[in-house]
Tab-separated table of C-alpha atoms and ligand atoms in Angstrom:
chain	number	residue	atom	x	y	z
A	215	MET	CA	0.000	0.000	0.000
A	216	PRO	CA	1.353	3.436	-0.840
A	217	THR	CA	1.803	5.579	2.256
A	218	ASN	CA	1.046	8.894	0.566
A	219	ILE	CA	-2.543	8.371	-0.589
A	220	PRO	CA	-3.186	11.445	-2.701
A	221	LEU	CA	-6.167	13.561	-1.937
A	222	LEU	CA	-9.021	13.316	-4.388
A	223	PRO	CA	-11.524	16.129	-4.910
A	224	PRO	CA	-14.045	15.918	-2.036
A	225	THR	CA	-16.902	15.044	-4.399
A	226	LEU	CA	-15.249	11.717	-5.336
A	227	ARG	CA	-15.094	8.469	-3.367
A	228	VAL	CA	-13.396	5.247	-4.410
A	229	LEU	CA	-14.668	1.854	-3.324
A	230	GLU	CA	-11.582	-0.336	-3.562
A	231	ARG	CA	-12.735	-3.888	-4.130
A	232	GLY	CA	-9.813	-6.173	-4.958
A	233	TRP	CA	-9.641	-8.327	-8.088
A	234	LEU	CA	-12.930	-10.198	-8.488
A	235	SER	CA	-14.823	-6.892	-8.452
A	236	ALA	CA	-13.286	-3.796	-9.990
A	237	ASN	CA	-13.186	-0.554	-8.016
A	238	SER	CA	-16.211	1.731	-8.162
A	239	VAL	CA	-15.898	5.516	-8.217
A	240	VAL	CA	-18.777	7.482	-6.742
A	241	GLY	CA	-19.275	11.123	-7.680
A	242	PHE	CA	-21.508	13.372	-5.578
A	243	GLU	CA	-23.341	15.801	-7.853
A	244	PRO	CA	-24.176	19.420	-7.014
A	245	ASP	CA	-27.916	18.627	-7.234
A	246	GLY	CA	-27.668	16.092	-4.397
A	247	SER	CA	-27.709	13.009	-6.617
A	248	ALA	CA	-24.787	10.693	-7.362
A	249	THR	CA	-23.068	8.934	-10.264
A	250	VAL	CA	-21.113	5.680	-10.117
A	251	VAL	CA	-18.366	4.588	-12.476
A	252	ASP	CA	-18.100	0.763	-12.724
A	253	THR	CA	-20.047	-1.635	-10.547
A	254	GLY	CA	-18.026	-4.804	-9.806
A	255	TYR	CA	-18.692	-8.467	-10.574
A	256	VAL	CA	-22.208	-9.909	-10.518
A	257	GLN	CA	-21.381	-12.242	-7.612
A	258	HIS	CA	-20.790	-9.143	-5.460
A	259	ALA	CA	-23.817	-7.206	-6.767
A	260	GLU	CA	-25.653	-7.230	-3.428
A	261	GLN	CA	-22.495	-6.176	-1.578
A	262	THR	CA	-21.986	-3.406	-4.150
A	263	ARG	CA	-25.561	-2.213	-3.687
A	264	ALA	CA	-25.106	-2.118	0.091
A	265	LEU	CA	-21.754	-0.300	-0.100
A	266	ILE	CA	-23.134	2.303	-2.502
A	267	ALA	CA	-26.283	2.778	-0.405
A	268	HIS	CA	-24.113	3.342	2.686
A	269	LEU	CA	-21.950	5.855	0.863
A	270	LEU	CA	-24.910	7.683	-0.673
A	271	GLY	CA	-26.687	8.020	2.672
A	272	GLY	CA	-30.097	8.552	1.100
A	273	ARG	CA	-28.961	10.357	-2.047
A	274	ALA	CA	-30.347	9.021	-5.314
A	275	LEU	CA	-28.057	7.247	-7.754
A	276	ARG	CA	-28.957	8.887	-11.042
A	277	ARG	CA	-26.388	7.494	-13.450
A	278	ILE	CA	-24.040	4.539	-14.011
A	279	VAL	CA	-21.043	4.890	-16.330
A	280	ASN	CA	-18.798	2.004	-17.399
A	281	THR	CA	-15.159	2.363	-18.465
A	282	HIS	CA	-15.545	-0.923	-20.343
A	283	LEU	CA	-17.781	-3.946	-20.226
A	284	HIS	CA	-15.727	-6.698	-18.694
A	285	SER	CA	-17.668	-8.773	-16.214
A	286	ASP	CA	-15.820	-7.365	-13.189
A	287	HIS	CA	-16.725	-3.773	-14.130
A	288	CYS	CA	-20.411	-4.003	-15.100
A	289	GLY	CA	-21.715	-6.930	-13.028
A	290	GLY	CA	-23.571	-4.677	-10.582
A	291	ASN	CA	-25.241	-2.516	-13.256
A	292	ALA	CA	-28.555	-4.379	-13.284
A	293	ALA	CA	-28.891	-4.625	-9.485
A	294	LEU	CA	-27.953	-0.985	-8.871
A	295	GLN	CA	-30.263	0.277	-11.584
A	296	ALA	CA	-33.128	-1.793	-10.167
A	297	ALA	CA	-32.428	-0.443	-6.664
A	298	TYR	CA	-32.537	3.180	-7.842
A	299	GLY	CA	-35.720	3.315	-9.891
A	300	GLY	CA	-34.909	1.473	-13.117
A	301	PRO	CA	-33.680	2.647	-16.526
A	302	ARG	CA	-35.481	6.002	-16.519
A	303	GLN	CA	-34.314	7.075	-13.060
A	304	CYS	CA	-30.832	5.560	-13.264
A	305	PRO	CA	-29.653	5.320	-16.883
A	306	ILE	CA	-26.502	3.424	-17.836
A	307	GLU	CA	-23.838	4.854	-20.155
A	308	VAL	CA	-21.320	2.578	-21.867
A	309	PRO	CA	-18.505	3.107	-24.384
A	310	LEU	CA	-20.142	3.860	-27.713
A	311	GLY	CA	-18.414	0.920	-29.396
A	312	GLU	CA	-20.286	-1.494	-27.100
A	313	LEU	CA	-23.709	0.127	-27.174
A	314	ALA	CA	-25.286	-2.100	-29.831
A	315	ALA	CA	-23.819	-5.302	-28.361
A	316	VAL	CA	-25.184	-4.419	-24.908
A	317	ASN	CA	-28.637	-3.513	-26.071
A	318	ASP	CA	-28.853	-6.684	-28.183
A	319	TRP	CA	-27.227	-8.527	-25.222
A	320	ASP	CA	-25.020	-10.168	-27.829
A	321	GLU	CA	-22.975	-12.559	-25.700
A	322	ASP	CA	-20.748	-13.423	-28.641
A	323	ALA	CA	-19.756	-9.775	-29.099
A	324	LEU	CA	-19.478	-9.193	-25.337
A	325	SER	CA	-16.773	-11.140	-23.520
A	326	PHE	CA	-18.848	-13.138	-21.045
A	327	ARG	CA	-19.419	-16.273	-23.090
A	328	ALA	CA	-15.832	-16.501	-24.334
A	329	THR	CA	-14.437	-16.357	-20.804
A	330	ALA	CA	-17.298	-18.333	-19.220
A	331	GLN	CA	-17.727	-15.482	-16.742
A	332	GLN	CA	-21.083	-14.355	-15.405
A	333	ALA	CA	-23.015	-11.139	-16.027
A	334	ALA	CA	-26.551	-9.883	-15.406
A	335	ALA	CA	-28.151	-8.427	-18.537
A	336	PHE	CA	-28.878	-4.697	-18.663
A	337	THR	CA	-29.627	-2.106	-21.311
A	338	ALA	CA	-27.721	1.129	-21.833
A	339	ALA	CA	-29.369	4.500	-22.413
A	340	ARG	CA	-26.547	5.839	-24.534
A	341	GLY	CA	-22.992	5.412	-25.675
A	342	VAL	CA	-20.102	7.634	-24.596
A	343	ALA	CA	-17.949	8.706	-27.538
A	344	ALA	CA	-14.198	9.257	-27.447
A	345	LEU	CA	-13.301	12.844	-26.504
A	346	GLU	CA	-16.793	13.456	-25.157
A	347	ARG	CA	-17.047	15.670	-22.050
A	348	LEU	CA	-18.843	14.195	-19.035
A	349	ARG	CA	-19.749	15.758	-15.709
A	350	ILE	CA	-19.237	13.381	-12.799
A	351	GLY	CA	-19.006	14.483	-9.187
A	352	GLY	CA	-19.526	18.071	-10.307
A	353	LEU	CA	-16.235	17.859	-12.231
A	354	GLU	CA	-15.640	17.994	-15.945
A	355	TRP	CA	-14.053	14.872	-17.426
A	356	THR	CA	-12.984	13.977	-20.931
A	357	ALA	CA	-13.430	10.388	-22.118
A	358	TYR	CA	-10.257	9.242	-23.863
A	359	PRO	CA	-9.959	6.059	-25.896
A	360	ALA	CA	-7.998	3.381	-24.018
A	361	PRO	CA	-7.649	0.431	-26.408
A	362	GLY	CA	-5.203	-2.376	-25.766
A	363	HIS	CA	-6.675	-4.344	-22.863
A	364	ASP	CA	-10.101	-3.827	-24.444
A	365	PRO	CA	-10.601	-2.221	-27.855
A	366	HIS	CA	-13.667	-0.221	-26.768
A	367	ALA	CA	-12.444	0.892	-23.335
A	368	LEU	CA	-12.517	4.518	-22.249
A	369	MET	CA	-10.607	6.302	-19.482
A	370	LEU	CA	-11.810	9.501	-17.865
A	371	PHE	CA	-9.581	12.477	-17.141
A	372	ASP	CA	-10.323	15.597	-15.105
A	373	PRO	CA	-7.646	18.110	-16.159
A	374	ALA	CA	-8.533	20.619	-13.431
A	375	HIS	CA	-7.525	18.171	-10.670
A	376	GLY	CA	-5.254	15.901	-12.701
A	377	VAL	CA	-7.298	12.803	-11.852
A	378	LEU	CA	-7.431	9.856	-14.236
A	379	ILE	CA	-9.948	7.012	-13.928
A	380	SER	CA	-7.941	4.457	-15.869
A	381	GLY	CA	-10.063	1.300	-15.801
A	382	ASP	CA	-7.726	-1.567	-16.702
A	383	ALA	CA	-5.505	0.498	-19.021
A	384	LEU	CA	-3.051	1.312	-16.213
A	385	TRP	CA	-2.672	-0.076	-12.728
A	386	ARG	CA	0.050	0.759	-10.241
A	387	ASP	CA	1.798	-2.392	-11.365
A	388	GLY	CA	0.753	-3.291	-14.868
A	389	PHE	CA	-2.495	-3.358	-16.818
A	390	GLY	CA	-5.157	-5.863	-17.827
A	391	VAL	CA	-4.510	-8.758	-20.196
A	392	ILE	CA	-4.370	-7.568	-23.815
A	393	PHE	CA	-7.401	-9.621	-24.840
A	394	PRO	CA	-7.240	-8.959	-28.621
A	395	GLU	CA	-3.786	-10.568	-28.732
A	396	LEU	CA	-5.213	-13.762	-27.219
A	397	ARG	CA	-7.557	-13.883	-30.202
A	398	GLY	CA	-4.893	-13.300	-32.825
A	399	GLN	CA	-5.642	-9.587	-33.263
A	400	PRO	CA	-3.186	-6.759	-32.618
A	401	GLY	CA	-3.359	-5.110	-29.214
A	402	PHE	CA	0.154	-4.445	-27.930
A	403	ALA	CA	0.656	-1.353	-30.121
A	404	ALA	CA	-2.703	0.065	-29.009
A	405	GLN	CA	-1.767	-0.530	-25.370
A	406	ARG	CA	1.509	1.299	-25.900
A	407	GLU	CA	-0.355	4.230	-27.499
A	408	THR	CA	-2.777	4.296	-24.578
A	409	LEU	CA	0.171	4.521	-22.157
A	410	GLN	CA	1.638	7.346	-24.266
A	411	ARG	CA	-1.725	9.122	-24.140
A	412	ILE	CA	-1.728	8.841	-20.339
A	413	ALA	CA	1.834	10.162	-20.177
A	414	ALA	CA	0.837	13.156	-22.323
A	415	LEU	CA	-2.112	13.932	-19.998
A	416	ARG	CA	0.322	14.018	-17.053
A	417	PRO	CA	-2.189	12.909	-14.407
A	418	ARG	CA	-1.429	13.854	-10.822
A	419	CYS	CA	-3.102	10.716	-9.557
A	420	VAL	CA	-4.748	7.623	-10.997
A	421	ILE	CA	-7.858	5.791	-9.814
A	422	PRO	CA	-7.186	2.352	-11.297
A	423	GLY	CA	-9.768	-0.328	-11.993
A	424	HIS	CA	-8.074	-2.501	-9.366
A	425	GLY	CA	-5.881	-1.590	-6.416
A	426	ALA	CA	-5.365	1.627	-4.487
A	427	VAL	CA	-5.335	5.164	-5.871
A	428	PHE	CA	-1.736	6.127	-6.646
A	429	ASP	CA	0.259	9.219	-7.472
A	430	ASP	CA	3.621	7.767	-8.516
A	431	VAL	CA	2.318	7.801	-12.068
A	432	ASP	CA	5.630	8.091	-13.927
A	433	ALA	CA	6.997	4.961	-12.260
A	434	ALA	CA	3.758	3.084	-13.019
A	435	LEU	CA	3.956	4.134	-16.658
A	436	GLN	CA	7.574	3.061	-16.854
A	437	ARG	CA	6.733	-0.388	-15.459
A	438	ALA	CA	3.786	-0.687	-17.853
A	439	VAL	CA	5.840	0.234	-20.921
A	440	GLN	CA	8.487	-2.322	-19.944
A	441	ARG	CA	5.746	-4.900	-19.577
A	442	VAL	CA	4.339	-4.198	-23.047
A	443	ASP	CA	7.853	-4.440	-24.495
A	444	ALA	CA	8.386	-7.785	-22.782
A	445	PHE	CA	5.104	-9.110	-24.183
A	446	VAL	CA	5.931	-7.871	-27.690
A	447	ALA	CA	9.269	-9.667	-27.463
A	448	ASP	CA	7.621	-12.869	-26.235
A	449	PRO	CA	3.893	-13.164	-27.088
A	450	LEU	CA	3.815	-16.669	-25.594
A	451	ARG	CA	4.656	-15.116	-22.228
A	452	HIS	CA	1.579	-12.903	-22.595
A	453	ALA	CA	-0.576	-15.867	-23.600
A	454	ARG	CA	0.602	-17.808	-20.528
A	455	HIS	CA	-0.116	-14.749	-18.394
A	456	GLY	CA	-3.610	-14.537	-19.934
A	457	LEU	CA	-4.379	-18.162	-19.053
A	458	ARG	CA	-3.195	-17.626	-15.475
A	459	VAL	CA	-5.315	-14.482	-15.067
A	460	LEU	CA	-8.445	-16.178	-16.413
A	461	LEU	CA	-7.914	-19.226	-14.198
A	462	LYS	CA	-7.253	-17.026	-11.160
A	463	PHE	CA	-10.537	-15.198	-11.851
A	464	GLN	CA	-12.382	-18.533	-11.624
A	465	LEU	CA	-10.653	-19.290	-8.315
A	466	LEU	CA	-11.604	-15.870	-6.926
A	467	GLN	CA	-15.249	-16.805	-7.457
A	468	HIS	CA	-14.874	-19.872	-5.211
A	469	PRO	CA	-13.433	-18.914	-1.816
A	470	HIS	CA	-13.730	-22.531	-0.626
A	471	GLY	CA	-11.867	-24.005	-3.570
A	472	VAL	CA	-12.847	-25.723	-6.801
A	473	PRO	CA	-12.628	-29.449	-7.516
A	474	ARG	CA	-9.735	-29.920	-9.907
A	475	ALA	CA	-11.900	-31.857	-12.391
A	476	ARG	CA	-14.488	-29.078	-12.508
A	477	LEU	CA	-11.845	-26.414	-13.050
A	478	ARG	CA	-10.256	-28.513	-15.762
A	479	GLY	CA	-13.674	-28.844	-17.439
A	480	TRP	CA	-14.087	-25.064	-17.411
A	481	PHE	CA	-10.574	-24.681	-18.838
A	482	ALA	CA	-11.377	-27.067	-21.704
A	483	ASP	CA	-14.818	-25.607	-22.448
A	484	ALA	CA	-14.442	-21.816	-22.139
A	485	PRO	CA	-14.240	-20.777	-25.816
A	486	LEU	CA	-11.474	-18.222	-25.317
A	487	LEU	CA	-9.244	-20.656	-23.437
A	488	ALA	CA	-9.776	-23.347	-26.041
A	489	GLU	CA	-8.908	-20.795	-28.731
A	490	VAL	CA	-5.752	-19.682	-26.919
A	491	GLY	CA	-4.699	-23.304	-26.539
A	492	ARG	CA	-5.140	-23.954	-30.261
A	493	ARG	CA	-3.455	-20.714	-31.312
A	494	PHE	CA	-0.395	-20.777	-29.071
A	495	TRP	CA	0.051	-24.454	-28.134
A	496	ASP	CA	-1.381	-26.351	-31.073
A	497	GLY	CA	-1.018	-30.059	-30.489
A	498	THR	CA	-0.594	-29.720	-26.732
A	499	ASP	CA	-3.080	-31.675	-24.646
A	500	PRO	CA	-5.440	-29.164	-22.954
A	501	GLY	CA	-5.018	-31.200	-19.778
A	502	ASP	CA	-1.271	-30.550	-19.818
A	503	LEU	CA	-1.843	-26.852	-20.455
A	504	PHE	CA	-4.287	-26.773	-17.535
A	505	GLY	CA	-1.801	-28.550	-15.259
A	506	ASP	CA	1.003	-26.174	-16.268
A	507	THR	CA	-1.218	-23.149	-15.584
A	508	VAL	CA	-2.244	-24.411	-12.135
A	509	ASP	CA	1.398	-25.194	-11.333
A	510	ALA	CA	2.478	-21.697	-12.399
A	511	LEU	CA	-0.201	-20.092	-10.211
A	512	CYS	CA	0.909	-22.242	-7.266
A	513	ARG	CA	4.598	-21.387	-7.783
A	514	SER	CA	3.766	-17.661	-7.760
A	515	GLY	CA	1.695	-18.040	-4.581
A	516	ALA	CA	-1.563	-17.080	-6.336
A	517	ALA	CA	-3.117	-20.524	-5.783
A	518	ARG	CA	-2.559	-23.746	-3.912
A	519	ALA	CA	-3.639	-27.192	-4.973
A	520	ASP	CA	-3.801	-30.805	-3.902
A	521	ALA	CA	-4.812	-33.906	-5.827
A	522	ALA	CA	-8.530	-33.110	-5.593
A	523	MET	CA	-8.907	-29.341	-5.185
A	524	VAL	CA	-7.501	-26.013	-6.322
A	525	TYR	CA	-7.756	-22.999	-4.003
A	526	ASP	CA	-7.285	-19.279	-4.402
A	527	ALA	CA	-4.318	-17.899	-2.467
A	528	GLY	CA	-2.303	-14.746	-2.188
B	900	ZN	ZN1	-11.076	-5.233	-17.980
């Protein structure tokens, strides 16, 4: 944990949630209502609703904005919207590039089916375009494109206070898996451009999608650029990292462990994992790939396993 937590404008609060649920940012509006950016994973939806209700203290939530539509960022949308009066009273805004897929609930275009992750269906009132201005927490933000981790992702920047809501484009130590690369599409160059865009904005502090707010932004950017370079030099390393992250996300959903056979079944059946296996390790038995991924997680301290069960750790 950084010791010098930077001060955010008093109209912003960050709910730091860990890795299964992304952080939520709550903005208190001058009219007494509130806005939330990102809503966590569906498994935590009731906890998210309770945390937001506590923070709002009777204020009305009048808007939900998503940086991108991964399951750990939009899983509480439906529950929060229902708790605050439905689509008319609490509209949802998503990156414009995802608007049609959301409103058709096209699970092939969205990522939930490919990763075998869960989501509760919702509809969005409108799409947020790149370079659009948004008012959140009484502050004026610009939505910047943040492709790389997710081609449609946006990040929000308030130049007056130097605050960046980065989603999964930049964390204190790294960034989210570059999903297009797992599917054979370019993503590393876009991620590098996104990091350059952040550097040019010169944020004073970053509210990341996961982890604590940080203000040592230059060092974070330096680490992130080195990480992209390492992945470009060795795409297999990124693919292995992607498998570990996706497997870890399954473990996070099961605090009491998952039977090894069940986890192996998920690994073989989730379309994205099967695709990654074919693309990067053609001819390798999926069971071996699964075993190697579990072993790697255990070696790094992110999981522990015995003959029957695999457990989250770390
Ligand atoms: Zn993400």
